[in-house]
């Protein structure tokens, strides 16, 4: 079948490309309905304080101000996860980080709105702030929420790990810290709300998750969801940063209702740093036993997450820091303990790789150190522990296709890693690491039996196809994936497909552009929809051509006999035949992932219908006098299942490598005296064109049996191996271990002068994890 | 601040002379986007830190978020909307589309204009010259690789002066 494909597997120009290069794509801030006014939000200057009073009278009196609202106008709490409904659109009793919203203004222009914010008088009683993991655990004073700063603590064990590690020929323990960082999409978040005379509310928003915004609007505004329409605008970059429900979305909607005018709120860049939901800072301890041959006998992993002021996705993130260790390596016994703490910082959430880059960083440097101690090379120790395709991990994750072995071979051969690493010129080093990632979360945020993705098609008499789907393109190319799959199945061209996406009034559900789920889930739904229509087209065509539908092929806008291609009709003619007989030609398709959760509490986080795999070799060039680390070259291989559009997949891989290098070497969201140290694009360092390395990208195709045409994901997975590969390369270059991200020049210099040639955490705080939930292990691991 | 008076400004944008009434404190970015409907020009900071708002003034990259329209009377301003000839896209636009150099597309207008200024100066730039020219424009999506390749492709097709 592969050779028959005409659109899938080709590097075609994506359908939204020309709108983007011409500046015609309408992002949220580009919208300006007639009579639109501007909203601005007053944010807390205190990291932790009790609100005593908010006086808006002077602001209200300012000419040009149309409305001022406070928390009392939006008293219903919300949160992205059903278990964490702890946020308010505007804080009522307390503020929990610098940037927490308190009040909002709508005015005829932004300058007046800003001036009005200054006239709002807020009385507070400041409280001591908790700014770190140890602070939050130590507690004392008033906790951030409720009775304690512990947001979530989990403890799971699969088999007796202590026994396995004690009995091992070699064991080691490493402490690792991953500093937080943020998504930094180039587009600041923006939303425009309009409330019609018919009592219907429309919100255009730069969101990865319009479905969840829709739910939250209904809840917080106390309006039936049928009166609310959420339209996600193309995101000017997301990376997970626009997959939560944000204050400005709810506030714009409320202000539109109060004023009767369309209201736009566009965050300033500084506000984007406060909206955050980015990478959690995570402190980790990993302890593993190995046999003489370097086979893992058991692993214990602890993570401490610095969550910021609210729950956000944090419960899921906590589990994710322990979920995917066993999807790359065959770990026979595994223990995971994780705790997420509230701190007085902007809330953390999902950033590219959601909760898994931190443990992957820890695990891959830990394995490198173990390999050295065991006299193995870094590649060999991984090869000896590789997970097998079609297997189940000890924590019950179902592995289907797995191209990790191939990925390793590609980068190791491409970089000549084994030959070159022992003979690098001074200051140069090579590092290696591997990883895997989800292809969509197997369980939805709201547990129910309904599909995760749905697609609707309507064919017109000229052979054009209207494609409706809730998925939103955030730059990852989801519009192309949907159009390509439908065009391939129906035998039409890409330009015959007209897309309508992410409009809750018009499009069937897709849960959102997060967890690398869209290609797999919306792709499968699109394929099912197209196949259902195709079947009817072929049936009618077969009648007209007096042949069996099985003999027919749809390709190049024609339906024809496989054996006699000249015998056929156009797709348009086939549509007309079906329409004449049955009326409107429509079709729908849905995708629901198989039930994959294991038999233990907490098993909902981690299962995915398929896992992608990546391997990376990174070359570094370090200056021992300045501590600077540059990356001239990267080799990255990624098991994509099947590349529906190779040029787009490469783009995802390259973008992941870029973002990983930023995290590895410079990006950090850190704080001093309760304040963000770098809330601007100038101070928050991110890589420019000058830092872009030479990248060698290898796509490995494993044709996953459940993916659409065999496809998996590419948006997040390839970020994962790069960060530890950088740290391992720095060790190869300088003989120092930087067990802490980002690897900044000061840390490198410090390590060079350190007796132990290391910079990294020296201890983890004492914390009483809950009793271990001891789970049964899958059949194949029993007795091992 | 009270409701301010607008002032008349004469601008030449994408080859078109126009007289516009604008609030005197509005930046070129705001006037382009809000008063002239040229929303192809984007913003990432409005503080001169990202170049997302880049336009060309007399053929040179210029940060519209830091520019005041009154200072630019009589100058030649080009935005992304001015790159195409009629409905024919500029070769750089074609190359960016074909190679997937615009992922989210948000940095793209400024990248394209900056690349166009480069090619006008240097029709066959080296990879390093491309990196240098584009180094001020931040992109969070692409890792820059496809952008470099697209500029090279356009150059090889003779994009300069196109
Ligand atoms: S918007 Fe960032 S430099 Fe102008
Ligand atoms: S393509 Fe998204 S920022 Fe460059």
XYZ file of N, CA, C and O and ligand atoms in Angstrom, chain B residues 43-46 48-51 53 63 65, ligand 1:
48
model
N 3.997 41.659 16.640
C 4.767 42.190 17.775
C 5.013 41.079 18.770
O 4.174 40.193 18.941
N 6.158 41.120 19.419
C 6.434 40.118 20.452
C 6.801 40.749 21.774
O 6.865 40.060 22.786
N 7.084 42.044 21.769
C 7.510 42.681 23.024
C 7.159 44.160 23.066
O 6.913 44.701 24.116
N 7.169 44.815 21.934
C 6.965 46.266 21.837
C 8.001 47.042 22.644
O 7.750 48.124 23.141
N 11.515 46.607 21.495
C 12.743 46.554 20.707
C 13.613 45.352 20.996
O 14.825 45.407 20.812
N 13.034 44.237 21.435
C 13.850 43.100 21.860
C 13.751 41.867 20.978
O 14.529 40.940 21.144
N 12.770 41.818 20.068
C 12.549 40.557 19.352
C 12.532 40.700 17.831
O 12.622 39.708 17.125
N 12.362 41.902 17.320
C 12.274 42.177 15.880
C 11.070 41.568 15.190
O 10.993 41.570 13.963
N 8.381 42.829 14.941
C 7.649 43.955 14.351
C 8.402 44.561 13.182
O 8.061 45.652 12.738
N 12.615 48.567 13.376
C 11.664 48.066 14.374
C 10.480 49.024 14.479
O 10.602 50.128 14.999
N 7.974 48.933 16.349
C 7.462 49.202 17.699
C 8.199 50.355 18.360
O 7.744 50.885 19.356
S 7.831 43.995 18.981
Fe 9.669 43.156 19.738
S 11.127 44.431 18.770
Fe 9.287 45.349 18.203
